[in-house]
PDB file of C-alpha atoms and ligand atoms in Angstrom:
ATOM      1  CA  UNK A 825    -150.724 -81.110 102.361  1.00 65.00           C
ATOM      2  CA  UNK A 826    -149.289 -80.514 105.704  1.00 78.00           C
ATOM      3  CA  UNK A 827    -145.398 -80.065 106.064  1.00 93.00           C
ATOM      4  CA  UNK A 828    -143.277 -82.825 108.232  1.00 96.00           C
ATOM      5  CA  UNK A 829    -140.578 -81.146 109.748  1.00 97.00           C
ATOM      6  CA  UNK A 830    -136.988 -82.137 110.466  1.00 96.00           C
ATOM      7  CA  UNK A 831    -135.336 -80.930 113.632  1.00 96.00           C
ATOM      8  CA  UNK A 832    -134.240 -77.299 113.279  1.00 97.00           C
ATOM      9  CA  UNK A 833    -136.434 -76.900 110.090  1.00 97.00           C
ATOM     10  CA  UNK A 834    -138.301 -74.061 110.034  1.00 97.00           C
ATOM     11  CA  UNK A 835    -141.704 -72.713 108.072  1.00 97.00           C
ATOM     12  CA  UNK A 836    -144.000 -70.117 108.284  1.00 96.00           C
ATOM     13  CA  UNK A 837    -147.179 -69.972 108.943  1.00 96.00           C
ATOM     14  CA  UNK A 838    -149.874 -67.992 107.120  1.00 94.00           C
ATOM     15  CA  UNK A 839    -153.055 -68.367 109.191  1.00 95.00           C
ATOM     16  CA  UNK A 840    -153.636 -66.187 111.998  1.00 93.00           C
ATOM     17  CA  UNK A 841    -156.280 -68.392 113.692  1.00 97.00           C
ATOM     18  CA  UNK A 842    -154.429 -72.028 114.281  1.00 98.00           C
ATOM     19  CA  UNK A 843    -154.479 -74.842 117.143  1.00 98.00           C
ATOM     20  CA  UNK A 844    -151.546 -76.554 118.161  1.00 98.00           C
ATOM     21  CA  UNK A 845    -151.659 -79.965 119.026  1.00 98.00           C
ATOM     22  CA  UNK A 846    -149.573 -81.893 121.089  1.00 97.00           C
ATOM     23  CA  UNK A 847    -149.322 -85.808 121.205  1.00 96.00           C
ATOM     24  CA  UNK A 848    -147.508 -88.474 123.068  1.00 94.00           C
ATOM     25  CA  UNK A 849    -147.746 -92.032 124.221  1.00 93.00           C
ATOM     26  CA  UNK A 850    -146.150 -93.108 127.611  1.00 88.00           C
ATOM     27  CA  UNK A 851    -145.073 -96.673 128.460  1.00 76.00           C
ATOM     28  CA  UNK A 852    -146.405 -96.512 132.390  1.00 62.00           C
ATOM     29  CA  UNK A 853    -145.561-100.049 132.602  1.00 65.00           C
ATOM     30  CA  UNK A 854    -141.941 -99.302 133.178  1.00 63.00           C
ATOM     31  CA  UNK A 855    -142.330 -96.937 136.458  1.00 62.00           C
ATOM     32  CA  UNK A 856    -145.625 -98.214 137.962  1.00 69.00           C
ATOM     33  CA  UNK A 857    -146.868 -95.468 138.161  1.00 75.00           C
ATOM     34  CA  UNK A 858    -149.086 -93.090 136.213  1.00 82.00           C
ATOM     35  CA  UNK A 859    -147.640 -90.776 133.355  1.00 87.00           C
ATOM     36  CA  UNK A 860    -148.742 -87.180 132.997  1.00 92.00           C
ATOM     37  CA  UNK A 861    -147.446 -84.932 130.662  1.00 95.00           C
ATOM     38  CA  UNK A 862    -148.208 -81.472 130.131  1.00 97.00           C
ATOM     39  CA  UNK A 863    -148.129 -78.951 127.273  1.00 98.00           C
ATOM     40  CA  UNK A 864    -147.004 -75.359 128.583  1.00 98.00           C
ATOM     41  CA  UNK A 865    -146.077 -71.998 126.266  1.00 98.00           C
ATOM     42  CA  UNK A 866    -144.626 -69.261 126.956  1.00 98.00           C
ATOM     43  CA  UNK A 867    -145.171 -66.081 125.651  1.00 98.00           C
ATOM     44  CA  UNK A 868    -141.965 -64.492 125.443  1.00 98.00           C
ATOM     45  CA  UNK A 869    -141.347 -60.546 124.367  1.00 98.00           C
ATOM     46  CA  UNK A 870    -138.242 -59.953 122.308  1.00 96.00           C
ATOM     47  CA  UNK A 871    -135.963 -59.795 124.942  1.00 97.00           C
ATOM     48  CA  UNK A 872    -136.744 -63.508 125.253  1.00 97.00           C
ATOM     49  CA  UNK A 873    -138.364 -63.091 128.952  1.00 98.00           C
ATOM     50  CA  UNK A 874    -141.842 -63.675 129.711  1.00 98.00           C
ATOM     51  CA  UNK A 875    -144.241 -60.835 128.465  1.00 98.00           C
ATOM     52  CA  UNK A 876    -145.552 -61.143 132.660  1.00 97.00           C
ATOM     53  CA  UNK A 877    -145.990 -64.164 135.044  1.00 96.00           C
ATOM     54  CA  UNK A 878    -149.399 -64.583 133.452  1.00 97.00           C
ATOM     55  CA  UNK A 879    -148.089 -65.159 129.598  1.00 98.00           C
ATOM     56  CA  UNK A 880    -146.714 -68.425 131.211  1.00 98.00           C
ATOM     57  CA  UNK A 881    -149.978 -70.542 129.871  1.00 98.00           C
ATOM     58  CA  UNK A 882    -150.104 -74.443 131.310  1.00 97.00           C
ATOM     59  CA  UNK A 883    -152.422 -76.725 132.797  1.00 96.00           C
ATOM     60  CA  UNK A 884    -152.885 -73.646 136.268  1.00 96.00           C
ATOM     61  CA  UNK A 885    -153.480 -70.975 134.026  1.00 98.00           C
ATOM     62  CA  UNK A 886    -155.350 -71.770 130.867  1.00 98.00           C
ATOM     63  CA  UNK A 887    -155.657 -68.343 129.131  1.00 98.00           C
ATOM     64  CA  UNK A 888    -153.623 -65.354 128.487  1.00 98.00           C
ATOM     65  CA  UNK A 889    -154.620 -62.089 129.572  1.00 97.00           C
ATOM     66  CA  UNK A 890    -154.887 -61.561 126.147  1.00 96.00           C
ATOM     67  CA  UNK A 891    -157.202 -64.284 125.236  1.00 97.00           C
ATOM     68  CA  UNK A 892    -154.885 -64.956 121.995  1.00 98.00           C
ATOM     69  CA  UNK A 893    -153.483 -67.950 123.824  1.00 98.00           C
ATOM     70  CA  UNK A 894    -155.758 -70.670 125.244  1.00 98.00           C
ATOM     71  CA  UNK A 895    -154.379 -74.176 126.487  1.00 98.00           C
ATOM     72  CA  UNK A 896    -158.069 -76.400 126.127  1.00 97.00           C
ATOM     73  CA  UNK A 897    -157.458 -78.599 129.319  1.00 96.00           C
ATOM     74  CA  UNK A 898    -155.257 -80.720 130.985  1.00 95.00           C
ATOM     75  CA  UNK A 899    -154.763 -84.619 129.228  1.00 94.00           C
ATOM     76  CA  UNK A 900    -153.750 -87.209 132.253  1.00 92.00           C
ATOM     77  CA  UNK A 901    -152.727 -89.625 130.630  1.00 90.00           C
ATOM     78  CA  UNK A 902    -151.767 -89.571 126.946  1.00 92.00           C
ATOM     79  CA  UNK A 903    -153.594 -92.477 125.877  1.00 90.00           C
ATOM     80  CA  UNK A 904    -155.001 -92.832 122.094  1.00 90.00           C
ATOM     81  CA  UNK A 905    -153.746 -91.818 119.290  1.00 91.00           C
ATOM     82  CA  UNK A 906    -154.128 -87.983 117.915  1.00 95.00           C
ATOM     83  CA  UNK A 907    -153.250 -84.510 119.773  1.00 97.00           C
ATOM     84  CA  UNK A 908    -153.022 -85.304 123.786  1.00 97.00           C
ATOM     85  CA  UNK A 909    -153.602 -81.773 124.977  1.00 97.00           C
ATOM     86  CA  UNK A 910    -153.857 -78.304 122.642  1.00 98.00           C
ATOM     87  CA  UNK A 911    -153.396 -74.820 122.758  1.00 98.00           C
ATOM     88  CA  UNK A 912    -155.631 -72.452 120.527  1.00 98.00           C
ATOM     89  CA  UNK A 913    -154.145 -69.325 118.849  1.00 98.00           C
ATOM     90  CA  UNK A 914    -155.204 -66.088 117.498  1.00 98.00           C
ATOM     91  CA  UNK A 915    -152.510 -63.953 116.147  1.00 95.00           C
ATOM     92  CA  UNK A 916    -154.861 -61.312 115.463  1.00 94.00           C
ATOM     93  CA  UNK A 917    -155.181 -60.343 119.222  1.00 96.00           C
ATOM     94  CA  UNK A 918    -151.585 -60.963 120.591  1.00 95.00           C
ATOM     95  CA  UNK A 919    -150.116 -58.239 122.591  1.00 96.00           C
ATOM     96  CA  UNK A 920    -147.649 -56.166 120.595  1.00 96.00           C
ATOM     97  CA  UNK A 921    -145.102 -57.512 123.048  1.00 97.00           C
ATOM     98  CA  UNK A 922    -144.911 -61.351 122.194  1.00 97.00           C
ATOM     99  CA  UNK A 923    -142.327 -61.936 119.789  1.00 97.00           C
ATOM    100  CA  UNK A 924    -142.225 -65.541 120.538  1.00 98.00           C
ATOM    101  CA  UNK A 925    -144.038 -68.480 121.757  1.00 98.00           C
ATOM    102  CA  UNK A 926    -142.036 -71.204 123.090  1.00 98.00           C
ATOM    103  CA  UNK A 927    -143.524 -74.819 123.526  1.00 98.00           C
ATOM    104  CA  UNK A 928    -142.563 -77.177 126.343  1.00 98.00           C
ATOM    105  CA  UNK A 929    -143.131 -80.522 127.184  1.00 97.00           C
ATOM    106  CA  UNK A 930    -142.933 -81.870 131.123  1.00 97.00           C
ATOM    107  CA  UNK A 931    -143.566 -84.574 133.067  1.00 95.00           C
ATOM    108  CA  UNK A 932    -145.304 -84.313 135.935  1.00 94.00           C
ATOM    109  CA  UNK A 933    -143.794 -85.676 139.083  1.00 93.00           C
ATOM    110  CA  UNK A 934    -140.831 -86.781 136.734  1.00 93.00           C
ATOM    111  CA  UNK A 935    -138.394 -87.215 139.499  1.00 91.00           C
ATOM    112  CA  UNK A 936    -140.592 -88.814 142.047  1.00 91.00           C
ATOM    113  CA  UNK A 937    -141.888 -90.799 139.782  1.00 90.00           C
ATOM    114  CA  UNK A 938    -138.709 -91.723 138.042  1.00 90.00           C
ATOM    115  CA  UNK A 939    -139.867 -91.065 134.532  1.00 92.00           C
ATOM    116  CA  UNK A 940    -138.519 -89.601 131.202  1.00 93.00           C
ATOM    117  CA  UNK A 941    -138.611 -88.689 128.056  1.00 94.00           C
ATOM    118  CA  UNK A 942    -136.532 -92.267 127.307  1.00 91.00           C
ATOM    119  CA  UNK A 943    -140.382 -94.051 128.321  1.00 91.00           C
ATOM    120  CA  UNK A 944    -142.019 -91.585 125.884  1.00 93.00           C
ATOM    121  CA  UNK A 945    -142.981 -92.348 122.258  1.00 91.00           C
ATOM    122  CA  UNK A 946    -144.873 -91.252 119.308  1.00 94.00           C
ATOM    123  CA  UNK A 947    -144.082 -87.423 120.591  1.00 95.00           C
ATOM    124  CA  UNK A 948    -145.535 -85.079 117.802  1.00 97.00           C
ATOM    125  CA  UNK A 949    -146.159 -81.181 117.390  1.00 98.00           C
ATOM    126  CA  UNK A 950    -148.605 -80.248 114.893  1.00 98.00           C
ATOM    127  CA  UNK A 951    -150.054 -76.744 114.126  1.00 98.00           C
ATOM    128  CA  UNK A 952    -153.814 -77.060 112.245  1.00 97.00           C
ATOM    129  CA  UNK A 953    -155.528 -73.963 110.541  1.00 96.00           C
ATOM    130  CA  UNK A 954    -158.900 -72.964 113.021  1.00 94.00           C
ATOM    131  CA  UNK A 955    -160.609 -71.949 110.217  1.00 93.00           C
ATOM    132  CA  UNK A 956    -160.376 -75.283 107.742  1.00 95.00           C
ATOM    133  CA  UNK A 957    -159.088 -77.720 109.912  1.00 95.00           C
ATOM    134  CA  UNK A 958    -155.985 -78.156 107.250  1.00 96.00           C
ATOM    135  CA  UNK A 959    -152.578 -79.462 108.912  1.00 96.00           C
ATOM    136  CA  UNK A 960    -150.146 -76.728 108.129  1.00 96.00           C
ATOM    137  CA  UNK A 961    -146.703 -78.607 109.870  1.00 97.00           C
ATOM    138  CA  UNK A 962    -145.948 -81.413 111.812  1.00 97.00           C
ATOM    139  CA  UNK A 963    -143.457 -82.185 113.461  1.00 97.00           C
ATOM    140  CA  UNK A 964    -142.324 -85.861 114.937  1.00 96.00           C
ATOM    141  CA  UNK A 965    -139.563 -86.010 117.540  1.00 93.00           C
ATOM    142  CA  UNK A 966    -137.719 -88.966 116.081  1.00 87.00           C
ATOM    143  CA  UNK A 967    -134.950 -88.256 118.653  1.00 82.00           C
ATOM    144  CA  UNK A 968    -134.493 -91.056 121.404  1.00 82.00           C
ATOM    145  CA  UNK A 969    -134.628 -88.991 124.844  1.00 90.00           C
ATOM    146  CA  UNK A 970    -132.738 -90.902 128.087  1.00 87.00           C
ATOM    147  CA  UNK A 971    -132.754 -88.955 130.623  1.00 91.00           C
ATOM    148  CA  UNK A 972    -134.336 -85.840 129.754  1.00 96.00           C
ATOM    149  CA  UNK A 973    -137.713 -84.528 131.359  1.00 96.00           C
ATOM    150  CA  UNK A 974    -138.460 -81.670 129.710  1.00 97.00           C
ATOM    151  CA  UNK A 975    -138.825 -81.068 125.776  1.00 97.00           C
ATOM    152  CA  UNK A 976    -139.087 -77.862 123.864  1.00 97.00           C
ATOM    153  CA  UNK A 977    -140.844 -78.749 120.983  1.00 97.00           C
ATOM    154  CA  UNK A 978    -141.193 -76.033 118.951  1.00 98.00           C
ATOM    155  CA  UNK A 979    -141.215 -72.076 118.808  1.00 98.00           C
ATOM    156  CA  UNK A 980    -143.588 -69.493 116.753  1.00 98.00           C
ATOM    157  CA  UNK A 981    -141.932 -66.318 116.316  1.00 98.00           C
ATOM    158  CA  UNK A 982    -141.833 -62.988 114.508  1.00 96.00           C
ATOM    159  CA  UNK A 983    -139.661 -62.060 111.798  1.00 94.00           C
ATOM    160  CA  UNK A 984    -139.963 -59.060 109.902  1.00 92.00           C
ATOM    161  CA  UNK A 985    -144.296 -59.215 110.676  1.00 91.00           C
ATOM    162  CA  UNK A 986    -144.338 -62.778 109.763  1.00 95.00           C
ATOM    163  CA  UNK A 987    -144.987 -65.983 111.703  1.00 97.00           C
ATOM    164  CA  UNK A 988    -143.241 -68.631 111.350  1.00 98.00           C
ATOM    165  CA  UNK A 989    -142.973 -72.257 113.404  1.00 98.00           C
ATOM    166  CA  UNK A 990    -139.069 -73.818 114.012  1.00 98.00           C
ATOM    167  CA  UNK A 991    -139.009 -77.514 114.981  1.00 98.00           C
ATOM    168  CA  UNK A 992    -136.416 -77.443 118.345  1.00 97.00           C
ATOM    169  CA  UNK A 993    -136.670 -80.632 120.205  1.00 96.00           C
ATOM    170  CA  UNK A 994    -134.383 -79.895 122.425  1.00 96.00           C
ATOM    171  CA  UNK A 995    -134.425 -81.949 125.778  1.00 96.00           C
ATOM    172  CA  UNK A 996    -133.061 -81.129 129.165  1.00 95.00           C
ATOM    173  CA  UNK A 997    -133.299 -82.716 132.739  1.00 95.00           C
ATOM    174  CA  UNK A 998    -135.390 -80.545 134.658  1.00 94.00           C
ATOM    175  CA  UNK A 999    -139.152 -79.182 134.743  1.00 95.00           C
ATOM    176  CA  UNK A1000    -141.219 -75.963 134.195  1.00 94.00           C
ATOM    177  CA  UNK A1001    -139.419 -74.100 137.016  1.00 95.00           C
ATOM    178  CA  UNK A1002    -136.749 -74.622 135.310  1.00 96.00           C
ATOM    179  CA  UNK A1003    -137.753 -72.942 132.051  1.00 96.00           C
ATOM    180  CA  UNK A1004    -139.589 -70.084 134.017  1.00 96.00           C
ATOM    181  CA  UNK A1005    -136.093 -69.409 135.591  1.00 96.00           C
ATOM    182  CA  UNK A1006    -134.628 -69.229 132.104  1.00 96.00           C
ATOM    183  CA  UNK A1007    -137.750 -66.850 131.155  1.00 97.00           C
ATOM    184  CA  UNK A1008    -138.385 -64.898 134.115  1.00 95.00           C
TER     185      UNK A1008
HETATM  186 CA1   CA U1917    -151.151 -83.434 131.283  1.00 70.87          CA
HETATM  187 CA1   CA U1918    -151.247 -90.290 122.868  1.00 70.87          CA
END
């Protein structure tokens, strides 16, 4: 039975092989335009900066040197139900550095397409065991965004040699530059 989280809950995880799946529906009715969010992680050492420029893994760099991190491909539009874009995990071959993995939510274009997380609904983080399929956590962001354009979702970090998943949903008005200026 997979575990729905409340914000700032926190659980571990016990599989070392696990996708994490992302989902979203937009209302592009409101702008005109189309609505493209994306699904970024960073892999962050315990210092809380990125590991290198190439631990940042999104939609223009799909894989982490690594290859314990692997975003599956870039989701245009968030239509249908179930996970809108994922990232694949495999603890067993993270560098010894990465103490944390942090995952974002942005909106592409969100300023020059006026658009926010306020038009965004159904947002969901789940984490899935590779090996059985089995939901492990879920998350549901029941929080009503306004003007935010950028989420964190969740992190996965290290305590004491175990994993474990915190639910963060924590907005901000801004975009992934903005997050790799925090990390960087
Ligand atoms: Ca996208
Ligand atoms: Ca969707």
């Amino acid at each position: 039975m997979a575990i729905n989280l409340q914000k700032g809950q926190r659980e571990n995880i016990n599989a070392p092989k696990f996708t994490i799946g992302l989902g979203w529906d937009t209302n592009s009715s409101t702008t005109g335009s189309a609505f493209d969010l994306d699904a970024s992680v960073f892999m962050l050492d315990q210092n809380k900066k990125l590991v290198s420029d190439e631990h940042l893994i999104f939609y223009n760099n799909l894989k982490s040197p690594d290859e314990s991190v692997e975003h599956t491909g870039d989701n245009l539009t968030g239509d249908g139900d179930g996970d809108d874009e994922q990232i694949k995990v495999d603890l067993t071959r993270a560098d010894a550095r990465v103490s944390e993995i942090c995952i974002v939510v942005t909106i592409h274009e969100a300023e020059a397409r006026r658009q926010n997380f306020g038009q965004v609904r159904n947002s969901f983080v789940r984490i899935f065991d590779a090996a059985t399929n089995e939901v492990i956590l879920k998350y549901e962001l029941e929080e009503d965004f306004s003007i935010e354009t950028a989420v964190e979702f969740g992190r996965i970090y290290k305590r004491e040699g175990q994993w474990k998943f915190e639910a963060v949903g924590m907005g901000m008005k801004g975009g992934l530059q903005d997050y790799l200026n925090k990390y960087q």
